[in-house]
Each structure stands twice: as structure tokens, then as C-alpha cells.
């Protein structure tokens, strides 16, 4: 069995480990420099706040923590990359305290690690390129998975939070106090997001800006409905508690409808998983029954090229099926 494996797999593994450790070291260095810069800016902000005159009107920018600016050397790269400007928002939605520089460092480092390992293992040009692309996309897949999991947890508790906010307002509390009650009574990530909205308003940010920030961080149609209703009510007036009750009812109905659609599309998802895993399972069974018959795929250049093409087509087919059964409500 060891004769069927490439003889240079050990150097490829060593190259991958070495490049991976180097990437992690550079990412930690960037994060440490970022923390030092944030502390320096915070101390400068505190020192300027102590010298502020009493009759000066504080603005949102003067009392809030300074937002981290994108490094200048990243601006041309972010302009070229698709949706490069949204990387910071994507990291915030996944609740990751990473800078854009650290994230891109990890992406390019993994691309180099996988690409060099592919060059050591294979002699053709296509496998290293595919391996580099996979390494570059791996952090994006991880971050998007975290984002999806976090938004799903937020969506699960959101109707109860809206109900709690409506009961708080009906009891006579102000809107900001209701946000505080929801933040204290709810678990993360919902409690953390509402706590941030409350803290932003307490430190001088307007209700409109803080609510729009919530809609940007939580990519849900229910949150957009909630934010739009709050902003419209503040402009034209109305019974906010009754509006929140209707929003909670609407969110619950949409959530139930999404669950029903998920049940109806379960067969399509199972088909996608089956079609993705069936070639791997059949190939493994044939390899165990007749290794000589399958060895040509690992020893011949054309066989390796066929394996790479099959993997690409499998991935494309899997995501195509996922796209078909992804019904937006």
C-alpha cells in the first residue's frame, strides 16, 4: 500500500507544517501590534477627554472608541478582491476579533502552504494551483460557517427578545432601558448585540445609527424589519409596544415557515450529500478489493489529472444542489 503513495509526501508535509507555523507567527505578530496601537490610541483619547472643557458638546466620534482603520497597504488589495471591502464586516458578523491584515495573512499563507505542498507532491501545474486556491478559501469557509452558526443562534432567540422589549415598553420603561433589559436577560449572541446597541446610545450615538449598525452586523431579514419599524415609529409616532408585538408574531410565523421548507427540502439535501460521498465510498471499496486496478489513478499523470477534475466537478455539483434547495423566504 505504501508503494502506491507518492514517495515525496513527507517533504510536502514538512513544507506545509513549516509554512503554516510561519503564517501563524506572522498573524500573531500583526495582532500584537494591533493591540498595542489600540491601547495607545485609547490612552491618547482618554488624555484628550480629560482636557475637554465643560461646555464642549461631546460627539459620537469623541466618546466612542476609535474604529480601526484599514492599513494603507491593504487598500489596493481590497479594491481588487471581490467584496474585499466587506471583510471587516464579515469578521464582525462571525464575532472574531481579527484584523483584516491578520485574516489576509492567514489566507495567503495557507495558499502558499497548500500550493508548495502540491508542487512537491505533483509535477503538473494544475494540482498546485487547485491546492493554493483551496488553501486561500479555507479561512473564508471557516469564517462564513461561524457567521452562519451565530446568526442561526440569534434568529432562534430573536422573537422572545422582541416580546421582552415590547413588554418592557408597555410597563413604562424607555426604549433604551428596554434594550438594556433585553441585553441582561438574553444569552449571547443576542444579548451581546443588544448590549452593544445600548452602549452605543449611552455613549452618544444616535438611535438611528446604532440600530442600522445592528442591521449591518446581523444579516437577517427579520432584523431589518425590526430596525425599519423602530426607525419609522420614531419618525411618525405610534404605539411601539403594539408594533413590537406584531413584529414578534411575524418573525415567529416566518421561522415556522422556514422550518417547514427545510423539511420539504430534506430529500434534496440528502441527495446532495449522497452524490458527494458516493464516488469516494465506491472508489475506496474498489481500492480495498483490487488495489492494482486503482493504482493507475495515483501513479500515472493522467490519472492524477482525472482525480483533480473529478474533485472539482464534485464540488461544483455539490454547491449547485445546495443553491437549488436554498429557498429564500
PDB file of N, CA, C and O in Angstrom, residues 224-298:
ATOM      1  N   UNK A 224     -33.868  43.397   9.845  1.00  0.00           N
ATOM      2  CA  UNK A 224     -34.130  44.575   9.022  1.00  0.00           C
ATOM      3  C   UNK A 224     -35.565  45.066   9.208  1.00  0.00           C
ATOM      4  O   UNK A 224     -35.822  46.273   9.254  1.00  0.00           O
ATOM      5  N   UNK A 225     -36.505  44.126   9.301  1.00  0.00           N
ATOM      6  CA  UNK A 225     -37.892  44.516   9.575  1.00  0.00           C
ATOM      7  C   UNK A 225     -37.999  45.206  10.925  1.00  0.00           C
ATOM      8  O   UNK A 225     -38.669  46.241  11.071  1.00  0.00           O
ATOM      9  N   UNK A 226     -37.340  44.652  11.924  1.00  0.00           N
ATOM     10  CA  UNK A 226     -37.359  45.225  13.269  1.00  0.00           C
ATOM     11  C   UNK A 226     -36.770  46.633  13.280  1.00  0.00           C
ATOM     12  O   UNK A 226     -37.354  47.573  13.843  1.00  0.00           O
ATOM     13  N   UNK A 227     -35.613  46.813  12.658  1.00  0.00           N
ATOM     14  CA  UNK A 227     -34.953  48.117  12.637  1.00  0.00           C
ATOM     15  C   UNK A 227     -35.779  49.127  11.859  1.00  0.00           C
ATOM     16  O   UNK A 227     -35.945  50.284  12.283  1.00  0.00           O
ATOM     17  N   UNK A 228     -36.332  48.719  10.719  1.00  0.00           N
ATOM     18  CA  UNK A 228     -37.152  49.627   9.915  1.00  0.00           C
ATOM     19  C   UNK A 228     -38.387  50.080  10.685  1.00  0.00           C
ATOM     20  O   UNK A 228     -38.756  51.263  10.659  1.00  0.00           O
ATOM     21  N   UNK A 229     -39.020  49.153  11.390  1.00  0.00           N
ATOM     22  CA  UNK A 229     -40.203  49.513  12.173  1.00  0.00           C
ATOM     23  C   UNK A 229     -39.849  50.493  13.289  1.00  0.00           C
ATOM     24  O   UNK A 229     -40.603  51.448  13.555  1.00  0.00           O
ATOM     25  N   UNK A 230     -38.721  50.287  13.945  1.00  0.00           N
ATOM     26  CA  UNK A 230     -38.308  51.193  15.025  1.00  0.00           C
ATOM     27  C   UNK A 230     -38.042  52.594  14.468  1.00  0.00           C
ATOM     28  O   UNK A 230     -38.500  53.614  15.023  1.00  0.00           O
ATOM     29  N   UNK A 231     -37.331  52.665  13.359  1.00  0.00           N
ATOM     30  CA  UNK A 231     -36.990  53.974  12.788  1.00  0.00           C
ATOM     31  C   UNK A 231     -38.222  54.694  12.257  1.00  0.00           C
ATOM     32  O   UNK A 231     -38.355  55.911  12.422  1.00  0.00           O
ATOM     33  N   UNK A 232     -39.149  53.960  11.633  1.00  0.00           N
ATOM     34  CA  UNK A 232     -40.379  54.587  11.147  1.00  0.00           C
ATOM     35  C   UNK A 232     -41.229  55.075  12.310  1.00  0.00           C
ATOM     36  O   UNK A 232     -41.819  56.171  12.262  1.00  0.00           O
ATOM     37  N   UNK A 233     -41.305  54.294  13.390  1.00  0.00           N
ATOM     38  CA  UNK A 233     -42.083  54.712  14.546  1.00  0.00           C
ATOM     39  C   UNK A 233     -41.507  55.966  15.185  1.00  0.00           C
ATOM     40  O   UNK A 233     -42.261  56.839  15.650  1.00  0.00           O
ATOM     41  N   UNK A 234     -40.213  56.109  15.190  1.00  0.00           N
ATOM     42  CA  UNK A 234     -39.611  57.308  15.765  1.00  0.00           C
ATOM     43  C   UNK A 234     -39.853  58.534  14.885  1.00  0.00           C
ATOM     44  O   UNK A 234     -39.818  59.670  15.378  1.00  0.00           O
ATOM     45  N   UNK A 235     -40.104  58.321  13.606  1.00  0.00           N
ATOM     46  CA  UNK A 235     -40.364  59.443  12.711  1.00  0.00           C
ATOM     47  C   UNK A 235     -41.830  59.861  12.725  1.00  0.00           C
ATOM     48  O   UNK A 235     -42.137  61.061  12.759  1.00  0.00           O
ATOM     49  N   UNK A 236     -42.742  58.902  12.673  1.00  0.00           N
ATOM     50  CA  UNK A 236     -44.172  59.218  12.528  1.00  0.00           C
ATOM     51  C   UNK A 236     -44.963  58.971  13.800  1.00  0.00           C
ATOM     52  O   UNK A 236     -46.141  59.359  13.869  1.00  0.00           O
ATOM     53  N   UNK A 237     -44.364  58.306  14.793  1.00  0.00           N
ATOM     54  CA  UNK A 237     -45.082  58.035  16.020  1.00  0.00           C
ATOM     55  C   UNK A 237     -45.892  56.754  15.939  1.00  0.00           C
ATOM     56  O   UNK A 237     -45.892  56.034  14.936  1.00  0.00           O
ATOM     57  N   UNK A 238     -46.620  56.455  17.013  1.00  0.00           N
ATOM     58  CA  UNK A 238     -47.425  55.246  17.077  1.00  0.00           C
ATOM     59  C   UNK A 238     -47.148  54.464  18.348  1.00  0.00           C
ATOM     60  O   UNK A 238     -46.261  54.813  19.159  1.00  0.00           O
ATOM     61  N   UNK A 239     -47.912  53.397  18.535  1.00  0.00           N
ATOM     62  CA  UNK A 239     -47.776  52.540  19.711  1.00  0.00           C
ATOM     63  C   UNK A 239     -46.628  51.561  19.464  1.00  0.00           C
ATOM     64  O   UNK A 239     -46.785  50.579  18.725  1.00  0.00           O
ATOM     65  N   UNK A 240     -45.491  51.820  20.082  1.00  0.00           N
ATOM     66  CA  UNK A 240     -44.318  50.990  19.833  1.00  0.00           C
ATOM     67  C   UNK A 240     -44.501  49.580  20.370  1.00  0.00           C
ATOM     68  O   UNK A 240     -44.051  48.605  19.746  1.00  0.00           O
ATOM     69  N   UNK A 241     -45.165  49.441  21.517  1.00  0.00           N
ATOM     70  CA  UNK A 241     -45.365  48.106  22.085  1.00  0.00           C
ATOM     71  C   UNK A 241     -46.212  47.233  21.168  1.00  0.00           C
ATOM     72  O   UNK A 241     -45.909  46.053  20.954  1.00  0.00           O
ATOM     73  N   UNK A 242     -47.260  47.828  20.580  1.00  0.00           N
ATOM     74  CA  UNK A 242     -48.098  47.060  19.652  1.00  0.00           C
ATOM     75  C   UNK A 242     -47.329  46.702  18.389  1.00  0.00           C
ATOM     76  O   UNK A 242     -47.477  45.593  17.854  1.00  0.00           O
ATOM     77  N   UNK A 243     -46.498  47.613  17.918  1.00  0.00           N
ATOM     78  CA  UNK A 243     -45.684  47.330  16.732  1.00  0.00           C
ATOM     79  C   UNK A 243     -44.727  46.173  17.000  1.00  0.00           C
ATOM     80  O   UNK A 243     -44.561  45.274  16.166  1.00  0.00           O
ATOM     81  N   UNK A 244     -44.113  46.169  18.173  1.00  0.00           N
ATOM     82  CA  UNK A 244     -43.181  45.095  18.521  1.00  0.00           C
ATOM     83  C   UNK A 244     -43.895  43.756  18.649  1.00  0.00           C
ATOM     84  O   UNK A 244     -43.335  42.710  18.273  1.00  0.00           O
ATOM     85  N   UNK A 245     -45.116  43.771  19.167  1.00  0.00           N
ATOM     86  CA  UNK A 245     -45.887  42.526  19.253  1.00  0.00           C
ATOM     87  C   UNK A 245     -46.166  41.949  17.860  1.00  0.00           C
ATOM     88  O   UNK A 245     -46.049  40.740  17.629  1.00  0.00           O
ATOM     89  N   UNK A 246     -46.501  42.812  16.914  1.00  0.00           N
ATOM     90  CA  UNK A 246     -46.756  42.342  15.546  1.00  0.00           C
ATOM     91  C   UNK A 246     -45.474  41.849  14.886  1.00  0.00           C
ATOM     92  O   UNK A 246     -45.490  40.866  14.123  1.00  0.00           O
ATOM     93  N   UNK A 247     -44.370  42.513  15.187  1.00  0.00           N
ATOM     94  CA  UNK A 247     -43.090  42.056  14.632  1.00  0.00           C
ATOM     95  C   UNK A 247     -42.737  40.675  15.176  1.00  0.00           C
ATOM     96  O   UNK A 247     -42.291  39.792  14.426  1.00  0.00           O
ATOM     97  N   UNK A 248     -42.931  40.487  16.482  1.00  0.00           N
ATOM     98  CA  UNK A 248     -42.634  39.178  17.076  1.00  0.00           C
ATOM     99  C   UNK A 248     -43.507  38.086  16.461  1.00  0.00           C
ATOM    100  O   UNK A 248     -43.027  36.975  16.175  1.00  0.00           O
ATOM    101  N   UNK A 249     -44.794  38.398  16.224  1.00  0.00           N
ATOM    102  CA  UNK A 249     -45.679  37.416  15.590  1.00  0.00           C
ATOM    103  C   UNK A 249     -45.213  37.102  14.165  1.00  0.00           C
ATOM    104  O   UNK A 249     -45.182  35.933  13.744  1.00  0.00           O
ATOM    105  N   UNK A 250     -44.824  38.135  13.414  1.00  0.00           N
ATOM    106  CA  UNK A 250     -44.361  37.929  12.036  1.00  0.00           C
ATOM    107  C   UNK A 250     -43.087  37.099  11.993  1.00  0.00           C
ATOM    108  O   UNK A 250     -42.930  36.200  11.152  1.00  0.00           O
ATOM    109  N   UNK A 251     -42.177  37.375  12.910  1.00  0.00           N
ATOM    110  CA  UNK A 251     -40.914  36.635  12.948  1.00  0.00           C
ATOM    111  C   UNK A 251     -41.165  35.172  13.279  1.00  0.00           C
ATOM    112  O   UNK A 251     -40.562  34.266  12.682  1.00  0.00           O
ATOM    113  N   UNK A 252     -42.055  34.914  14.216  1.00  0.00           N
ATOM    114  CA  UNK A 252     -42.366  33.521  14.567  1.00  0.00           C
ATOM    115  C   UNK A 252     -42.990  32.788  13.386  1.00  0.00           C
ATOM    116  O   UNK A 252     -42.664  31.617  13.133  1.00  0.00           O
ATOM    117  N   UNK A 253     -43.888  33.442  12.663  1.00  0.00           N
ATOM    118  CA  UNK A 253     -44.512  32.797  11.513  1.00  0.00           C
ATOM    119  C   UNK A 253     -43.488  32.509  10.419  1.00  0.00           C
ATOM    120  O   UNK A 253     -43.518  31.439   9.797  1.00  0.00           O
ATOM    121  N   UNK A 254     -42.575  33.441  10.165  1.00  0.00           N
ATOM    122  CA  UNK A 254     -41.536  33.200   9.164  1.00  0.00           C
ATOM    123  C   UNK A 254     -40.616  32.060   9.596  1.00  0.00           C
ATOM    124  O   UNK A 254     -40.182  31.251   8.772  1.00  0.00           O
ATOM    125  N   UNK A 255     -40.330  32.020  10.893  1.00  0.00           N
ATOM    126  CA  UNK A 255     -39.455  30.966  11.399  1.00  0.00           C
ATOM    127  C   UNK A 255     -40.112  29.598  11.226  1.00  0.00           C
ATOM    128  O   UNK A 255     -39.457  28.626  10.823  1.00  0.00           O
ATOM    129  N   UNK A 256     -41.416  29.508  11.501  1.00  0.00           N
ATOM    130  CA  UNK A 256     -42.130  28.247  11.304  1.00  0.00           C
ATOM    131  C   UNK A 256     -42.169  27.862   9.829  1.00  0.00           C
ATOM    132  O   UNK A 256     -42.003  26.688   9.473  1.00  0.00           O
ATOM    133  N   UNK A 257     -42.344  28.858   8.954  1.00  0.00           N
ATOM    134  CA  UNK A 257     -42.363  28.569   7.529  1.00  0.00           C
ATOM    135  C   UNK A 257     -40.999  28.093   7.039  1.00  0.00           C
ATOM    136  O   UNK A 257     -40.907  27.172   6.204  1.00  0.00           O
ATOM    137  N   UNK A 258     -39.930  28.671   7.567  1.00  0.00           N
ATOM    138  CA  UNK A 258     -38.591  28.218   7.204  1.00  0.00           C
ATOM    139  C   UNK A 258     -38.357  26.785   7.639  1.00  0.00           C
ATOM    140  O   UNK A 258     -37.728  25.994   6.913  1.00  0.00           O
ATOM    141  N   UNK A 259     -38.836  26.426   8.818  1.00  0.00           N
ATOM    142  CA  UNK A 259     -38.698  25.039   9.278  1.00  0.00           C
ATOM    143  C   UNK A 259     -39.462  24.086   8.361  1.00  0.00           C
ATOM    144  O   UNK A 259     -38.972  22.982   8.056  1.00  0.00           O
ATOM    145  N   UNK A 260     -40.641  24.490   7.916  1.00  0.00           N
ATOM    146  CA  UNK A 260     -41.405  23.627   7.006  1.00  0.00           C
ATOM    147  C   UNK A 260     -40.685  23.459   5.673  1.00  0.00           C
ATOM    148  O   UNK A 260     -40.633  22.350   5.117  1.00  0.00           O
ATOM    149  N   UNK A 261     -40.141  24.552   5.151  1.00  0.00           N
ATOM    150  CA  UNK A 261     -39.396  24.461   3.893  1.00  0.00           C
ATOM    151  C   UNK A 261     -38.173  23.571   4.059  1.00  0.00           C
ATOM    152  O   UNK A 261     -37.814  22.800   3.159  1.00  0.00           O
ATOM    153  N   UNK A 262     -37.528  23.669   5.215  1.00  0.00           N
ATOM    154  CA  UNK A 262     -36.358  22.816   5.465  1.00  0.00           C
ATOM    155  C   UNK A 262     -36.747  21.338   5.479  1.00  0.00           C
ATOM    156  O   UNK A 262     -35.997  20.481   5.009  1.00  0.00           O
ATOM    157  N   UNK A 263     -37.927  21.039   6.004  1.00  0.00           N
ATOM    158  CA  UNK A 263     -38.398  19.649   5.996  1.00  0.00           C
ATOM    159  C   UNK A 263     -38.683  19.197   4.561  1.00  0.00           C
ATOM    160  O   UNK A 263     -38.337  18.076   4.160  1.00  0.00           O
ATOM    161  N   UNK A 264     -39.298  20.076   3.757  1.00  0.00           N
ATOM    162  CA  UNK A 264     -39.649  19.715   2.388  1.00  0.00           C
ATOM    163  C   UNK A 264     -38.406  19.526   1.519  1.00  0.00           C
ATOM    164  O   UNK A 264     -38.444  18.740   0.553  1.00  0.00           O
ATOM    165  N   UNK A 265     -37.341  20.251   1.813  1.00  0.00           N
ATOM    166  CA  UNK A 265     -36.119  20.142   1.008  1.00  0.00           C
ATOM    167  C   UNK A 265     -35.107  19.169   1.608  1.00  0.00           C
ATOM    168  O   UNK A 265     -33.954  19.138   1.160  1.00  0.00           O
ATOM    169  N   UNK A 266     -35.506  18.405   2.596  1.00  0.00           N
ATOM    170  CA  UNK A 266     -34.574  17.458   3.220  1.00  0.00           C
ATOM    171  C   UNK A 266     -34.117  16.394   2.226  1.00  0.00           C
ATOM    172  O   UNK A 266     -32.960  15.965   2.252  1.00  0.00           O
ATOM    173  N   UNK A 267     -35.022  15.974   1.332  1.00  0.00           N
ATOM    174  CA  UNK A 267     -34.645  14.961   0.347  1.00  0.00           C
ATOM    175  C   UNK A 267     -33.578  15.500  -0.609  1.00  0.00           C
ATOM    176  O   UNK A 267     -32.636  14.795  -0.974  1.00  0.00           O
ATOM    177  N   UNK A 268     -33.702  16.768  -1.014  1.00  0.00           N
ATOM    178  CA  UNK A 268     -32.692  17.357  -1.883  1.00  0.00           C
ATOM    179  C   UNK A 268     -31.337  17.472  -1.204  1.00  0.00           C
ATOM    180  O   UNK A 268     -30.298  17.211  -1.835  1.00  0.00           O
ATOM    181  N   UNK A 269     -31.317  17.846   0.064  1.00  0.00           N
ATOM    182  CA  UNK A 269     -30.050  17.922   0.795  1.00  0.00           C
ATOM    183  C   UNK A 269     -29.425  16.543   0.938  1.00  0.00           C
ATOM    184  O   UNK A 269     -28.204  16.379   0.783  1.00  0.00           O
ATOM    185  N   UNK A 270     -30.257  15.540   1.230  1.00  0.00           N
ATOM    186  CA  UNK A 270     -29.730  14.184   1.355  1.00  0.00           C
ATOM    187  C   UNK A 270     -29.178  13.693   0.025  1.00  0.00           C
ATOM    188  O   UNK A 270     -28.130  13.013  -0.015  1.00  0.00           O
ATOM    189  N   UNK A 271     -29.842  14.068  -1.064  1.00  0.00           N
ATOM    190  CA  UNK A 271     -29.337  13.693  -2.386  1.00  0.00           C
ATOM    191  C   UNK A 271     -27.979  14.326  -2.656  1.00  0.00           C
ATOM    192  O   UNK A 271     -27.069  13.684  -3.203  1.00  0.00           O
ATOM    193  N   UNK A 272     -27.814  15.577  -2.285  1.00  0.00           N
ATOM    194  CA  UNK A 272     -26.523  16.237  -2.470  1.00  0.00           C
ATOM    195  C   UNK A 272     -25.416  15.575  -1.680  1.00  0.00           C
ATOM    196  O   UNK A 272     -24.316  15.348  -2.199  1.00  0.00           O
ATOM    197  N   UNK A 273     -25.696  15.264  -0.424  1.00  0.00           N
ATOM    198  CA  UNK A 273     -24.685  14.583   0.390  1.00  0.00           C
ATOM    199  C   UNK A 273     -24.356  13.196  -0.169  1.00  0.00           C
ATOM    200  O   UNK A 273     -23.192  12.774  -0.163  1.00  0.00           O
ATOM    201  N   UNK A 274     -25.387  12.504  -0.651  1.00  0.00           N
ATOM    202  CA  UNK A 274     -25.166  11.162  -1.191  1.00  0.00           C
ATOM    203  C   UNK A 274     -24.336  11.207  -2.462  1.00  0.00           C
ATOM    204  O   UNK A 274     -23.385  10.423  -2.632  1.00  0.00           O
ATOM    205  N   UNK A 275     -24.658  12.144  -3.353  1.00  0.00           N
ATOM    206  CA  UNK A 275     -23.898  12.251  -4.596  1.00  0.00           C
ATOM    207  C   UNK A 275     -22.467  12.709  -4.349  1.00  0.00           C
ATOM    208  O   UNK A 275     -21.558  12.378  -5.108  1.00  0.00           O
ATOM    209  N   UNK A 276     -22.259  13.477  -3.287  1.00  0.00           N
ATOM    210  CA  UNK A 276     -20.903  13.922  -2.971  1.00  0.00           C
ATOM    211  C   UNK A 276     -20.065  12.808  -2.357  1.00  0.00           C
ATOM    212  O   UNK A 276     -18.861  12.710  -2.615  1.00  0.00           O
ATOM    213  N   UNK A 277     -20.686  11.956  -1.550  1.00  0.00           N
ATOM    214  CA  UNK A 277     -19.925  10.919  -0.878  1.00  0.00           C
ATOM    215  C   UNK A 277     -19.878   9.585  -1.592  1.00  0.00           C
ATOM    216  O   UNK A 277     -19.018   8.746  -1.282  1.00  0.00           O
ATOM    217  N   UNK A 278     -20.792   9.382  -2.549  1.00  0.00           N
ATOM    218  CA  UNK A 278     -20.846   8.091  -3.235  1.00  0.00           C
ATOM    219  C   UNK A 278     -19.576   7.787  -4.031  1.00  0.00           C
ATOM    220  O   UNK A 278     -19.044   6.665  -3.923  1.00  0.00           O
ATOM    221  N   UNK A 279     -19.032   8.699  -4.833  1.00  0.00           N
ATOM    222  CA  UNK A 279     -17.794   8.357  -5.548  1.00  0.00           C
ATOM    223  C   UNK A 279     -16.628   8.042  -4.617  1.00  0.00           C
ATOM    224  O   UNK A 279     -15.823   7.144  -4.902  1.00  0.00           O
ATOM    225  N   UNK A 280     -16.548   8.748  -3.498  1.00  0.00           N
ATOM    226  CA  UNK A 280     -15.464   8.474  -2.555  1.00  0.00           C
ATOM    227  C   UNK A 280     -15.623   7.085  -1.944  1.00  0.00           C
ATOM    228  O   UNK A 280     -14.661   6.315  -1.833  1.00  0.00           O
ATOM    229  N   UNK A 281     -16.855   6.753  -1.574  1.00  0.00           N
ATOM    230  CA  UNK A 281     -17.082   5.438  -0.985  1.00  0.00           C
ATOM    231  C   UNK A 281     -16.846   4.308  -1.966  1.00  0.00           C
ATOM    232  O   UNK A 281     -16.204   3.292  -1.634  1.00  0.00           O
ATOM    233  N   UNK A 282     -17.351   4.467  -3.202  1.00  0.00           N
ATOM    234  CA  UNK A 282     -17.165   3.418  -4.208  1.00  0.00           C
ATOM    235  C   UNK A 282     -15.693   3.268  -4.561  1.00  0.00           C
ATOM    236  O   UNK A 282     -15.159   2.149  -4.688  1.00  0.00           O
ATOM    237  N   UNK A 283     -14.990   4.396  -4.716  1.00  0.00           N
ATOM    238  CA  UNK A 283     -13.561   4.326  -5.012  1.00  0.00           C
ATOM    239  C   UNK A 283     -12.772   3.652  -3.911  1.00  0.00           C
ATOM    240  O   UNK A 283     -11.847   2.869  -4.177  1.00  0.00           O
ATOM    241  N   UNK A 284     -13.125   3.931  -2.664  1.00  0.00           N
ATOM    242  CA  UNK A 284     -12.426   3.294  -1.538  1.00  0.00           C
ATOM    243  C   UNK A 284     -12.683   1.792  -1.517  1.00  0.00           C
ATOM    244  O   UNK A 284     -11.762   0.995  -1.249  1.00  0.00           O
ATOM    245  N   UNK A 285     -13.918   1.374  -1.796  1.00  0.00           N
ATOM    246  CA  UNK A 285     -14.234  -0.050  -1.816  1.00  0.00           C
ATOM    247  C   UNK A 285     -13.470  -0.766  -2.938  1.00  0.00           C
ATOM    248  O   UNK A 285     -12.916  -1.857  -2.733  1.00  0.00           O
ATOM    249  N   UNK A 286     -13.433  -0.145  -4.134  1.00  0.00           N
ATOM    250  CA  UNK A 286     -12.689  -0.770  -5.239  1.00  0.00           C
ATOM    251  C   UNK A 286     -11.203  -0.846  -4.912  1.00  0.00           C
ATOM    252  O   UNK A 286     -10.523  -1.830  -5.236  1.00  0.00           O
ATOM    253  N   UNK A 287     -10.691   0.193  -4.248  1.00  0.00           N
ATOM    254  CA  UNK A 287      -9.269   0.196  -3.891  1.00  0.00           C
ATOM    255  C   UNK A 287      -8.947  -0.926  -2.906  1.00  0.00           C
ATOM    256  O   UNK A 287      -7.900  -1.582  -3.007  1.00  0.00           O
ATOM    257  N   UNK A 288      -9.836  -1.171  -1.956  1.00  0.00           N
ATOM    258  CA  UNK A 288      -9.594  -2.246  -0.987  1.00  0.00           C
ATOM    259  C   UNK A 288      -9.738  -3.622  -1.637  1.00  0.00           C
ATOM    260  O   UNK A 288      -9.013  -4.553  -1.274  1.00  0.00           O
ATOM    261  N   UNK A 289     -10.651  -3.762  -2.606  1.00  0.00           N
ATOM    262  CA  UNK A 289     -10.843  -5.063  -3.238  1.00  0.00           C
ATOM    263  C   UNK A 289      -9.778  -5.359  -4.287  1.00  0.00           C
ATOM    264  O   UNK A 289      -9.325  -6.502  -4.418  1.00  0.00           O
ATOM    265  N   UNK A 290      -9.389  -4.364  -5.041  1.00  0.00           N
ATOM    266  CA  UNK A 290      -8.418  -4.568  -6.127  1.00  0.00           C
ATOM    267  C   UNK A 290      -7.504  -3.347  -6.207  1.00  0.00           C
ATOM    268  O   UNK A 290      -7.735  -2.422  -7.003  1.00  0.00           O
ATOM    269  N   UNK A 291      -6.448  -3.289  -5.389  1.00  0.00           N
ATOM    270  CA  UNK A 291      -5.577  -2.109  -5.383  1.00  0.00           C
ATOM    271  C   UNK A 291      -4.871  -1.873  -6.713  1.00  0.00           C
ATOM    272  O   UNK A 291      -4.655  -0.717  -7.099  1.00  0.00           O
ATOM    273  N   UNK A 292      -4.506  -2.947  -7.416  1.00  0.00           N
ATOM    274  CA  UNK A 292      -3.808  -2.762  -8.682  1.00  0.00           C
ATOM    275  C   UNK A 292      -4.683  -2.057  -9.720  1.00  0.00           C
ATOM    276  O   UNK A 292      -4.179  -1.303 -10.563  1.00  0.00           O
ATOM    277  N   UNK A 293      -5.978  -2.297  -9.654  1.00  0.00           N
ATOM    278  CA  UNK A 293      -6.888  -1.680 -10.621  1.00  0.00           C
ATOM    279  C   UNK A 293      -6.971  -0.160 -10.421  1.00  0.00           C
ATOM    280  O   UNK A 293      -7.116   0.593 -11.386  1.00  0.00           O
ATOM    281  N   UNK A 294      -6.878   0.298  -9.151  1.00  0.00           N
ATOM    282  CA  UNK A 294      -6.989   1.724  -8.847  1.00  0.00           C
ATOM    283  C   UNK A 294      -5.643   2.435  -8.800  1.00  0.00           C
ATOM    284  O   UNK A 294      -5.597   3.663  -8.727  1.00  0.00           O
ATOM    285  N   UNK A 295      -4.561   1.674  -8.833  1.00  0.00           N
ATOM    286  CA  UNK A 295      -3.248   2.292  -8.659  1.00  0.00           C
ATOM    287  C   UNK A 295      -2.891   3.216  -9.818  1.00  0.00           C
ATOM    288  O   UNK A 295      -2.087   4.139  -9.651  1.00  0.00           O
ATOM    289  N   UNK A 296      -3.475   2.993 -10.978  1.00  0.00           N
ATOM    290  CA  UNK A 296      -3.152   3.833 -12.132  1.00  0.00           C
ATOM    291  C   UNK A 296      -3.577   5.283 -11.909  1.00  0.00           C
ATOM    292  O   UNK A 296      -2.982   6.214 -12.452  1.00  0.00           O
ATOM    293  N   UNK A 297      -4.605   5.489 -11.086  1.00  0.00           N
ATOM    294  CA  UNK A 297      -5.036   6.860 -10.793  1.00  0.00           C
ATOM    295  C   UNK A 297      -4.021   7.613  -9.947  1.00  0.00           C
ATOM    296  O   UNK A 297      -4.019   8.852  -9.951  1.00  0.00           O
ATOM    297  N   UNK A 298      -3.174   6.900  -9.207  1.00  0.00           N
ATOM    298  CA  UNK A 298      -2.199   7.555  -8.333  1.00  0.00           C
ATOM    299  C   UNK A 298      -0.801   7.574  -8.931  1.00  0.00           C
ATOM    300  O   UNK A 298       0.015   8.419  -8.556  1.00  0.00           O
TER     301      UNK A 298
END
